[in-house]
Short mmCIF file of C-alpha atoms and ligand atoms in Angstrom, two decimals:
data_model
loop_
_atom_site.label_atom_id
_atom_site.label_comp_id
_atom_site.label_asym_id
_atom_site.label_seq_id
_atom_site.Cartn_x
_atom_site.Cartn_y
_atom_site.Cartn_z
CA MET F 142 102.24 141.34 88.34
CA GLY F 143 100.69 138.63 88.75
CA PHE F 144 101.44 135.01 88.27
CA PRO F 145 104.72 133.78 86.50
CA VAL F 146 104.67 133.26 82.60
CA ASP F 147 105.72 129.41 83.37
CA PHE F 148 103.13 128.99 86.63
CA LEU F 149 102.84 125.28 85.73
CA TRP F 150 98.61 125.21 86.29
CA GLY F 151 97.54 121.46 85.88
CA GLY F 152 95.98 118.64 88.03
CA ALA F 153 96.91 115.90 89.68
CA THR F 154 95.73 111.80 90.50
CA ALA F 155 97.92 108.83 92.32
CA ALA F 156 98.47 105.26 89.83
CA ASN F 157 96.29 103.04 92.17
CA GLN F 158 93.52 105.86 92.38
CA ILE F 159 93.12 105.96 88.44
CA GLU F 160 94.72 103.12 86.67
CA GLY F 161 93.46 100.18 87.06
CA ALA F 162 94.68 96.98 85.73
CA TYR F 163 95.88 96.27 88.47
CA LEU F 164 97.68 92.84 86.71
CA ALA F 165 97.98 94.01 83.31
CA ASP F 166 101.45 93.71 81.48
CA GLY F 167 103.18 91.83 84.48
CA LYS F 168 102.52 94.19 87.61
CA GLY F 169 102.10 92.80 90.81
CA LEU F 170 99.86 93.23 93.44
CA SER F 171 101.00 96.55 95.77
CA THR F 172 99.42 97.15 99.16
CA ALA F 173 96.82 99.59 97.33
CA ASP F 174 94.86 96.57 95.89
CA VAL F 175 94.67 94.63 98.84
CA VAL F 176 93.07 96.82 100.47
CA ALA F 177 89.27 96.41 100.19
CA ALA F 178 86.13 99.30 100.30
CA GLY F 179 85.20 100.27 102.94
CA SER F 180 88.53 99.38 105.05
CA HIS F 181 89.98 102.38 104.01
CA GLY F 182 90.48 104.63 106.84
CA VAL F 183 91.05 101.81 109.01
CA PRO F 184 93.10 99.27 107.76
CA ARG F 185 91.87 97.14 110.69
CA GLU F 186 91.59 93.39 108.54
CA LEU F 187 94.70 93.52 106.69
CA THR F 188 94.79 90.06 105.16
CA TYR F 189 97.54 90.43 101.91
CA VAL F 190 95.63 88.45 99.93
CA VAL F 191 92.97 89.15 97.31
CA GLN F 192 89.99 87.95 98.97
CA GLU F 193 87.10 86.30 96.87
CA GLY F 194 83.96 88.43 97.13
CA LYS F 195 85.19 91.42 98.20
CA TYR F 196 85.46 95.13 96.29
CA TYR F 197 88.87 96.22 95.57
CA PRO F 198 88.64 99.69 94.29
CA SER F 199 92.22 100.04 93.09
CA HIS F 200 91.54 96.69 90.94
CA GLU F 201 89.45 99.08 88.34
CA ALA F 202 89.63 102.70 89.32
CA ILE F 203 88.47 104.86 86.36
CA ASP F 204 90.83 102.57 83.56
CA PHE F 205 92.78 105.30 83.19
CA TYR F 206 95.02 102.42 81.33
CA HIS F 207 93.31 101.94 78.70
CA ARG F 208 91.28 105.08 78.88
CA TYR F 209 94.69 107.74 79.32
CA LYS F 210 94.50 109.47 75.63
CA GLU F 211 91.24 110.08 76.08
CA ASP F 212 91.63 112.16 79.58
CA ILE F 213 94.98 113.30 78.52
CA ALA F 214 93.64 115.11 75.92
CA MET F 215 90.47 116.78 78.18
CA PHE F 216 93.62 117.91 80.63
CA ALA F 217 94.79 119.22 76.88
CA GLU F 218 91.81 120.75 76.24
CA MET F 219 91.60 122.58 79.59
CA GLY F 220 95.06 124.39 78.95
CA PHE F 221 97.09 122.12 81.89
CA LYS F 222 100.59 123.05 81.61
CA CYS F 223 101.32 119.80 83.40
CA PHE F 224 99.52 116.95 85.18
CA ARG F 225 101.11 114.97 88.05
CA LEU F 226 100.15 111.47 88.40
CA SER F 227 102.62 108.52 90.04
CA ILE F 228 104.35 105.93 88.60
CA ASN F 229 102.67 102.65 90.11
CA TRP F 230 106.09 100.70 90.98
CA ALA F 231 105.10 97.21 90.88
CA ARG F 232 104.40 97.93 87.36
CA ILE F 233 107.97 98.54 87.57
CA PHE F 234 109.35 96.01 89.99
CA PRO F 235 106.44 93.74 90.51
CA ARG F 236 108.00 92.52 93.37
CA GLY F 237 110.40 95.37 94.51
CA ASP F 238 113.34 92.89 94.66
CA GLU F 239 114.12 91.44 91.37
CA GLU F 240 117.31 92.76 89.69
CA GLU F 241 115.58 93.66 86.33
CA PRO F 242 112.59 96.15 85.38
CA ASN F 243 109.67 95.19 83.73
CA GLU F 244 109.73 96.19 80.15
CA ALA F 245 105.91 96.26 79.38
CA GLY F 246 105.32 98.69 83.12
CA LEU F 247 108.07 100.81 81.09
CA CYS F 248 106.19 100.95 78.26
CA PHE F 249 102.90 102.03 80.04
CA TYR F 250 104.65 104.99 81.50
CA ASP F 251 106.67 106.18 78.04
CA ARG F 252 102.99 106.45 76.26
CA VAL F 253 101.63 108.73 78.73
CA PHE F 254 104.71 110.96 78.66
CA ASP F 255 104.88 110.92 75.36
CA GLU F 256 100.73 111.68 75.26
CA CYS F 257 101.59 114.57 77.65
CA LEU F 258 104.19 116.07 75.74
CA LYS F 259 102.32 115.94 72.73
CA TYR F 260 100.25 118.41 74.01
CA GLY F 261 102.58 119.97 75.82
CA ILE F 262 101.60 118.82 79.38
CA GLU F 263 104.66 118.37 81.33
CA PRO F 264 104.88 115.02 84.12
CA VAL F 265 105.32 115.93 87.46
CA VAL F 266 105.99 112.75 88.30
CA THR F 267 105.54 110.99 92.08
CA ILE F 268 107.79 107.96 92.74
CA SER F 269 105.84 106.45 95.63
CA HIS F 270 102.44 107.32 96.02
CA TYR F 271 100.56 105.67 98.77
CA GLU F 272 101.51 102.07 96.57
CA THR F 273 104.83 99.91 97.38
CA PRO F 274 104.91 95.73 96.22
CA LEU F 275 103.21 94.17 98.01
CA HIS F 276 105.87 92.04 98.37
CA LEU F 277 108.17 93.98 99.54
CA ALA F 278 105.63 94.71 102.61
CA THR F 279 105.24 91.16 103.40
CA THR F 280 108.33 89.79 103.34
CA TYR F 281 110.56 92.58 104.22
CA GLY F 282 107.90 94.67 106.54
CA GLY F 283 108.35 97.94 104.65
CA TRP F 284 109.97 100.83 105.30
CA THR F 285 110.93 99.05 108.14
CA ASN F 286 113.50 97.21 106.86
CA ARG F 287 116.40 99.23 105.61
CA ARG F 288 116.90 97.30 102.81
CA MET F 289 114.15 99.29 101.07
CA ILE F 290 116.34 101.67 100.09
CA GLU F 291 118.52 99.57 97.70
CA PHE F 292 115.15 98.32 96.16
CA TYR F 293 114.14 102.27 96.23
CA GLU F 294 117.29 103.09 94.30
CA ARG F 295 116.95 100.76 92.01
CA TYR F 296 113.29 101.82 90.93
CA CYS F 297 114.38 105.15 90.94
CA LEU F 298 117.80 104.82 88.81
CA THR F 299 115.47 102.92 85.84
CA LEU F 300 113.34 105.91 86.28
CA PHE F 301 115.28 108.36 85.90
CA THR F 302 117.09 107.19 83.35
CA ARG F 303 114.30 105.65 81.03
CA TYR F 304 112.85 108.92 81.21
CA ARG F 305 115.55 111.23 81.64
CA ASP F 306 114.21 113.75 78.48
CA LYS F 307 110.78 113.03 79.19
CA VAL F 308 109.95 114.27 82.81
CA LYS F 309 111.60 117.17 84.61
CA TYR F 310 109.85 117.02 88.05
CA TRP F 311 109.59 114.31 90.17
CA MET F 312 108.81 114.11 93.89
CA THR F 313 110.26 111.15 95.63
CA PHE F 314 107.93 110.54 98.10
CA ASN F 315 103.77 111.87 98.56
CA GLU F 316 102.98 112.90 101.85
CA ILE F 317 105.82 111.37 103.98
CA ASN F 318 104.95 113.05 107.14
CA VAL F 319 101.78 110.48 106.67
CA ILE F 320 104.22 107.09 107.33
CA CYS F 321 103.56 107.67 111.08
CA TYR F 322 99.03 107.83 110.53
CA HIS F 323 98.62 105.46 107.41
CA PRO F 324 101.55 102.95 107.87
CA TRP F 325 100.15 100.92 105.58
CA HIS F 326 99.67 103.58 102.53
CA ALA F 327 102.23 105.43 103.35
CA GLY F 328 105.42 102.94 104.38
CA GLY F 329 104.04 99.38 103.34
CA PHE F 330 103.94 98.39 107.03
CA GLY F 331 101.76 98.16 110.01
CA SER F 332 98.34 98.61 111.38
CA LEU F 333 96.59 101.44 113.22
CA GLU F 334 96.58 98.91 116.36
CA ALA F 335 100.47 98.87 116.20
CA ARG F 336 101.61 102.17 115.89
CA ASP F 337 104.62 102.55 118.28
CA GLY F 338 105.86 106.03 116.87
CA GLN F 339 109.79 104.06 116.85
CA THR F 340 108.75 102.16 114.16
CA GLU F 341 107.35 104.27 112.45
CA TYR F 342 110.09 107.33 112.97
CA GLN F 343 112.89 104.50 111.80
CA ALA F 344 110.90 103.60 108.87
CA ALA F 345 110.45 107.37 107.70
CA HIS F 346 114.56 107.68 108.62
CA HIS F 347 114.86 105.24 106.01
CA GLN F 348 112.70 107.44 103.51
CA PHE F 349 114.72 110.30 104.65
CA VAL F 350 117.73 108.42 103.51
CA ALA F 351 116.32 107.59 100.29
CA SER F 352 114.77 111.02 99.04
CA ALA F 353 118.03 112.47 99.56
CA LYS F 354 120.06 109.19 98.08
CA VAL F 355 117.67 109.82 94.64
CA VAL F 356 118.15 113.78 94.84
CA GLN F 357 122.10 112.87 94.32
CA LEU F 358 121.61 110.08 91.20
CA ALA F 359 118.79 112.81 89.50
CA LYS F 360 121.42 115.19 89.07
CA THR F 361 124.02 112.62 88.13
CA ILE F 362 121.85 111.17 85.24
CA ASN F 363 120.13 114.27 84.35
CA PRO F 364 121.03 117.56 85.60
CA CYS F 365 117.53 119.69 84.78
CA MET F 366 115.98 117.55 87.27
CA LYS F 367 113.85 118.89 89.99
CA VAL F 368 113.42 116.49 92.30
CA GLY F 369 111.13 117.78 95.53
CA MET F 370 109.62 116.58 98.58
CA MET F 371 105.79 116.07 99.39
CA ILE F 372 104.36 116.93 102.88
CA ALA F 373 100.72 117.27 103.78
CA TYR F 374 100.47 120.59 105.32
CA SER F 375 98.36 122.76 107.13
CA PRO F 376 98.20 125.41 109.67
CA VAL F 377 96.98 124.58 113.51
CA TYR F 378 94.91 127.34 114.63
CA ALA F 379 94.70 127.93 118.81
CA GLU F 380 91.07 128.01 118.95
CA SER F 381 91.88 130.94 121.39
CA CYS F 382 94.79 133.17 122.71
CA ASN F 383 95.22 130.98 126.05
CA PRO F 384 99.41 130.77 125.70
CA VAL F 385 98.54 127.08 126.09
CA GLU F 386 96.71 126.85 123.65
CA VAL F 387 98.95 128.76 121.60
CA GLN F 388 101.64 126.73 122.84
CA MET F 389 99.77 123.39 121.61
CA ALA F 390 98.78 124.82 118.03
CA ALA F 391 103.12 125.36 117.92
CA GLU F 392 104.27 122.36 118.79
CA ALA F 393 101.58 120.93 116.24
CA MET F 394 103.34 122.99 113.63
CA GLN F 395 107.13 121.67 114.76
CA ARG F 396 105.96 118.12 114.77
CA ARG F 397 105.28 119.34 110.48
CA HIS F 398 108.60 120.90 110.16
CA PHE F 399 110.39 118.29 111.49
CA TYR F 400 109.85 116.84 108.09
CA LEU F 401 110.27 119.99 106.12
CA ASP F 402 113.61 119.89 108.23
CA VAL F 403 114.97 116.90 107.31
CA GLN F 404 114.48 117.29 103.37
CA CYS F 405 115.19 120.87 102.92
CA ARG F 406 117.45 121.78 105.76
CA GLY F 407 119.14 118.52 106.19
CA LYS F 408 118.76 116.89 109.65
CA TYR F 409 116.60 116.37 112.37
CA SER F 410 115.52 119.11 114.14
CA ALA F 411 116.15 120.00 117.51
CA PHE F 412 112.69 119.80 118.96
CA LYS F 413 112.37 116.29 117.17
CA LEU F 414 115.22 115.30 118.99
CA LYS F 415 114.16 116.29 122.62
CA GLU F 416 110.91 115.05 121.78
CA PHE F 417 112.51 110.82 120.70
CA GLU F 418 114.42 111.36 123.67
CA ARG F 419 111.72 111.64 126.38
CA LYS F 420 109.79 108.78 124.22
CA GLY F 421 111.88 107.03 124.36
CA ILE F 422 112.63 106.42 120.89
CA THR F 423 116.07 105.40 119.19
CA ILE F 424 116.44 106.62 115.37
CA HIS F 425 119.54 103.95 114.61
CA MET F 426 121.18 105.95 111.62
CA GLU F 427 124.75 104.13 109.32
CA GLU F 428 127.89 105.79 109.63
CA GLY F 429 126.91 108.76 106.91
CA ASP F 430 123.34 108.84 106.71
CA GLU F 431 123.63 112.63 108.07
CA ARG F 432 126.13 113.66 105.45
CA ILE F 433 124.11 112.13 102.75
CA LEU F 434 120.50 113.39 104.47
CA GLN F 435 123.18 117.51 103.81
CA GLU F 436 124.14 116.79 100.46
CA GLY F 437 120.36 115.18 99.66
CA ILE F 438 118.75 118.33 99.75
CA VAL F 439 115.41 119.31 97.84
CA ASP F 440 115.18 121.60 94.64
CA PHE F 441 111.82 122.26 95.82
CA ILE F 442 108.74 121.30 98.33
CA GLY F 443 105.38 119.90 97.08
CA PHE F 444 102.31 119.71 98.95
CA SER F 445 98.45 119.61 100.18
CA TYR F 446 96.27 121.60 101.28
CA TYR F 447 92.73 120.76 101.69
CA ALA F 448 91.90 122.18 105.12
CA SER F 449 92.60 123.82 108.43
CA THR F 450 92.75 122.40 112.13
CA VAL F 451 92.60 124.04 115.51
CA VAL F 452 93.15 122.36 118.62
CA THR F 453 91.71 123.23 122.64
CA THR F 454 92.02 122.23 125.76
CA ARG F 455 88.79 122.53 126.40
CA GLN F 456 87.46 118.91 127.40
CA ASN F 457 84.78 117.04 125.25
CA ALA F 458 84.86 120.16 122.18
CA GLU F 459 83.38 118.63 119.52
CA SER F 460 85.39 117.26 116.99
CA SER F 461 85.33 118.12 113.18
CA SER F 462 84.60 115.02 111.85
CA GLY F 463 87.37 115.24 108.96
CA ASN F 464 89.37 112.12 108.08
CA MET F 465 92.56 110.51 110.64
CA ILE F 466 95.21 112.62 109.67
CA ARG F 467 92.96 115.68 110.02
CA GLY F 468 90.76 115.90 113.04
CA GLY F 469 90.82 118.90 115.64
CA VAL F 470 88.24 121.02 116.54
CA LYS F 471 85.21 122.56 115.09
CA ASN F 472 86.29 125.78 113.67
CA PRO F 473 83.50 128.58 114.14
CA TYR F 474 85.09 131.13 111.66
CA LEU F 475 84.96 127.73 108.60
CA GLU F 476 82.43 126.06 106.99
CA ALA F 477 83.53 122.07 106.53
CA SER F 478 83.13 120.16 103.40
CA GLU F 479 80.34 117.37 103.01
CA TRP F 480 83.23 115.51 104.38
CA GLY F 481 83.76 117.29 107.69
CA TRP F 482 86.96 119.39 106.38
CA GLN F 483 86.91 122.41 106.98
CA MET F 484 87.65 124.89 104.07
CA ASP F 485 90.17 127.62 104.66
CA PRO F 486 91.81 129.39 101.93
CA ILE F 487 93.72 132.30 103.61
CA GLY F 488 95.01 129.09 104.85
CA LEU F 489 96.92 128.48 102.15
CA ARG F 490 97.86 132.10 102.18
CA ILE F 491 99.52 131.23 105.69
CA ILE F 492 101.08 128.26 105.05
CA LEU F 493 102.04 129.85 101.42
CA ASN F 494 104.40 132.34 103.68
CA SER F 495 105.42 130.11 106.82
CA LEU F 496 107.25 127.59 104.23
CA TYR F 497 108.58 130.16 102.15
CA ASP F 498 110.29 131.70 105.30
CA ARG F 499 111.51 129.19 106.50
CA TYR F 500 112.89 126.99 103.46
CA GLN F 501 113.19 129.78 100.60
CA LEU F 502 112.39 127.52 98.61
CA PRO F 503 109.73 127.35 95.25
CA LEU F 504 106.88 125.78 96.38
CA PHE F 505 104.33 123.60 94.46
CA VAL F 506 100.98 123.40 95.53
CA VAL F 507 100.29 120.14 93.89
CA GLU F 508 96.80 119.03 95.94
CA ASN F 509 94.24 121.32 96.88
CA GLY F 510 90.86 120.25 95.77
CA LEU F 511 86.72 119.43 97.06
CA GLY F 512 85.47 115.79 97.06
CA ALA F 513 81.87 116.50 97.05
CA THR F 514 78.91 114.23 95.93
CA ASP F 515 77.76 115.85 92.22
CA SER F 516 74.75 115.30 90.96
CA ILE F 517 73.49 114.90 86.77
CA GLU F 518 70.86 117.38 86.05
CA SER F 519 68.13 116.25 84.19
CA ASP F 520 70.12 117.63 81.05
CA GLY F 521 72.77 115.93 81.43
CA THR F 522 75.02 118.63 82.70
CA ILE F 523 77.15 118.74 86.42
CA GLN F 524 76.90 122.16 88.13
CA ASP F 525 79.65 121.61 90.69
CA ASP F 526 79.62 125.61 91.52
CA TYR F 527 80.50 124.26 95.39
CA ARG F 528 83.85 123.09 93.59
CA ILE F 529 84.51 126.22 91.61
CA ASN F 530 84.43 128.61 94.51
CA TYR F 531 85.84 126.77 96.98
CA ILE F 532 88.79 126.08 94.02
CA ARG F 533 88.61 130.24 93.08
CA GLU F 534 88.74 131.44 96.78
CA HIS F 535 92.67 129.46 96.98
CA ILE F 536 93.74 130.76 93.81
CA ARG F 537 92.65 133.90 95.21
CA GLU F 538 94.56 133.62 98.34
CA MET F 539 97.37 132.15 96.67
CA LYS F 540 97.68 134.91 94.26
CA LYS F 541 97.86 137.05 97.42
CA ALA F 542 101.07 134.93 98.69
CA VAL F 543 102.81 135.90 94.97
CA GLU F 544 101.54 139.79 94.62
CA LEU F 545 101.82 140.78 97.68
CA ASP F 546 103.76 138.46 99.85
CA GLY F 547 106.45 137.92 97.42
CA VAL F 548 105.96 134.12 98.10
CA GLU F 549 107.40 131.68 94.97
CA VAL F 550 105.47 129.04 94.61
CA MET F 551 106.21 127.29 91.00
CA GLY F 552 102.83 125.80 90.00
CA TYR F 553 99.46 124.74 91.44
CA THR F 554 97.68 121.31 90.41
CA SER F 555 94.34 120.33 91.16
CA TRP F 556 93.85 117.39 93.22
CA GLY F 557 91.67 114.56 91.44
CA CYS F 558 91.52 116.84 88.31
CA ILE F 559 89.08 113.75 86.80
CA ASP F 560 87.31 111.49 89.20
CA LEU F 561 89.42 109.19 91.67
CA VAL F 562 88.75 106.88 94.05
CA SER F 563 89.21 107.91 97.26
CA VAL F 564 92.35 107.34 100.29
CA GLY F 565 91.01 108.20 102.52
CA THR F 566 87.18 106.32 102.32
CA GLY F 567 87.06 104.09 99.29
CA GLU F 568 84.75 105.41 97.63
CA MET F 569 84.19 107.23 94.04
CA LYS F 570 81.51 109.02 95.48
CA LYS F 571 84.10 111.62 96.88
CA ARG F 572 84.35 113.52 93.73
CA TYR F 573 87.11 115.92 93.19
CA GLY F 574 87.56 116.56 89.29
CA PHE F 575 86.69 118.73 86.61
CA ILE F 576 85.47 115.99 84.38
CA TYR F 577 82.54 113.48 85.82
CA VAL F 578 83.63 109.25 86.08
CA ASP F 579 80.71 107.08 85.82
CA LYS F 580 81.13 104.58 88.31
CA ASP F 581 79.61 104.20 92.11
CA ASN F 582 80.89 103.10 94.87
CA GLU F 583 80.46 99.49 94.50
CA GLY F 584 82.00 99.73 91.19
CA ASN F 585 79.16 99.85 89.07
CA GLY F 586 78.89 102.29 85.72
CA SER F 587 80.18 102.60 82.18
CA LEU F 588 83.05 105.36 82.98
CA GLN F 589 81.97 107.44 80.70
CA ARG F 590 83.72 110.83 81.68
CA ILE F 591 81.64 114.00 81.25
CA ARG F 592 82.76 117.87 81.26
CA LYS F 593 81.49 119.59 84.80
CA LYS F 594 80.46 122.99 85.07
CA SER F 595 84.18 123.94 86.49
CA PHE F 596 85.87 122.02 83.36
CA ASP F 597 85.23 125.51 80.82
CA TRP F 598 85.46 128.10 84.39
CA TYR F 599 89.32 126.24 84.94
CA LYS F 600 90.29 126.77 81.25
CA GLN F 601 89.21 130.06 81.79
CA VAL F 602 91.70 130.40 84.69
CA ILE F 603 94.73 128.64 83.10
CA ALA F 604 93.75 130.96 79.45
CA SER F 605 93.99 133.76 81.43
CA ASN F 606 97.15 132.32 84.30
CA GLY F 607 95.10 133.25 86.92
CA GLU F 608 93.49 136.69 86.05
CA LEU F 609 89.95 135.14 85.18
CA LEU F 610 88.51 133.80 87.75
C1 BG6 L 853 95.66 113.44 100.32
C2 BG6 L 853 96.06 112.02 99.31
O1 BG6 L 853 95.94 112.83 101.55
O2 BG6 L 853 94.38 113.26 100.49
C3 BG6 L 853 95.44 111.64 97.68
O3 BG6 L 853 98.03 112.58 98.74
C4 BG6 L 853 94.52 111.25 98.42
O4 BG6 L 853 96.31 110.25 97.21
C5 BG6 L 853 93.40 113.14 98.71
O5 BG6 L 853 93.36 110.92 97.63
C6 BG6 L 853 92.34 113.37 99.13
O6 BG6 L 853 91.84 112.36 100.21
P1 BG6 L 853 91.04 111.75 100.22
O7 BG6 L 853 90.45 111.12 101.82
O8 BG6 L 853 89.58 112.11 100.17
O9 BG6 L 853 90.69 110.49 98.69
#
C-alpha cells in the first residue's frame, strides 16, 4: 500500500521565474522579459520593449542560470526523484523563426540535465511555460497565428533530438487553459482589454494541434518518451444545493474539461461546440486537424492545484480575492492564504478522482504549494510551519486518492521548491520554496540560499515515500 516505489517526488519551477541571465549566450527576449514589476497581474501597459528605469523581475530572477549546480545539489539533498523545469524557447531559438538553433542555449540545458542525472533526478520538462520569443509575439501575433505550429514543431524536434537520452517526461504547454485569461503569458498575444473569445480559442486550437503533433513526433525519436498535457485544474463548488448554483458549478467544470477533452479524448466536447455556436465563435480548422488531434492524445495529465472556488447566485456576495484565474466567492469552510487563495486539501482528492474517472490516464500533480511571506528568525532559521501544514494536508489527501480510491498518480512536484518570481504579481515576497532566496520585490539581496524548516520535513517525506508526514 501507499505510494508506488517509483513515485516521482520533487519540485517544480519555470525558466523565466528562476533563470535570469535574460540575454546571456545569445538568448533572445521573451514575452516574460518585457513584463515590468507591478504589471504582472494586469499587463495593461505592454510595450514590447525593455524600458529604462523599470524593474523586470525575469532579468535576473534567482540567477539559476549561474547557480544551477548549487540548487540541484540542494534538491538532491532533499532526495528529489524528479525536477520539473521549463526550457526558455528564446534560449534555443532567440527569435523563434530561425532555421538553426542557438548552440549555447542547448548547451546550458545539457549541463542542467547532466547535473540532475548525476544525482538520479529525472528532469520533467515543460516545453512552453508562460513565455514565447518576443519576436514571435510582435511579428506574428503569437499563437493567434497558425505559423506558430511550425515554429513550435521545429523547437520540439530540436529538443527531442538533442535530449533524446536525457529527458523522458515532457509537457507541451503549461496551464493550457490559461490562454483565455492571460493570453500574453500563455499565448504571446493580446492584453486583457482585447479579449473576445474568438481570438483566444483560435489560438488555443493552434496550441492543441501543435501539442498533438509533437506527442507523435516524440515517439518517432524515442518511443520511451512520455508526453503530457498540463492544465490549471481545481474544483468549483456551488455555494448551496440550489440546483441553479449546482448547474453553474457544473458548467464551470465543463469549461475546464474542454481542454482535457481535446488533449485526452482527441476531440472538442459537444458542450463547448454549442457554446461556440451561441457566442458566434468559429474555429478555423484545416483539413487533417481533427485526425491530428485524435492521434496526438497525451500520455499523462499534469495539473496545477492550489485552491478551490465557489460560485453563487447571490448578488454582491463577498468575493475571494484570489488571483485572476481563480476568483469566486468566499468559502466559509476554508481558510485563505495571505494572497486570498482558499486552501482546500480535500479538493485535491476530489479532482484526482474526477480526472481519473473521466480520462483513465496517469495523473501528475506538477504544481501545488503555498505562497507565503517568510521571515528569518534571529538565529537565522526560517520556521515555515504553515507551508509544512499546507503540503502535508495535500499529500495526505493525495495518498487517500491513491490508497483508498485507486487513482493512478505518477508523482508530485511542489511548486517553487526554491523561492522564485511570482507570475501573478511579479513579487519575490510571495515565497513557495523549501529553500529561501535572499532577494526582495525590488531586486535587492545577495541571492544567498537558506534551507527552511520545510526542507528537512520534505526530505523525510521523500525518504519515507510519503509515510512520514
Ligand atoms: C501557476 C503557474 O499558475 O501558478 C506558475 O504555472 C505560477 O508559473 C504558479 O508561479 C503560482 O502563481 P503565482 O502567481 O503565485 O506565481
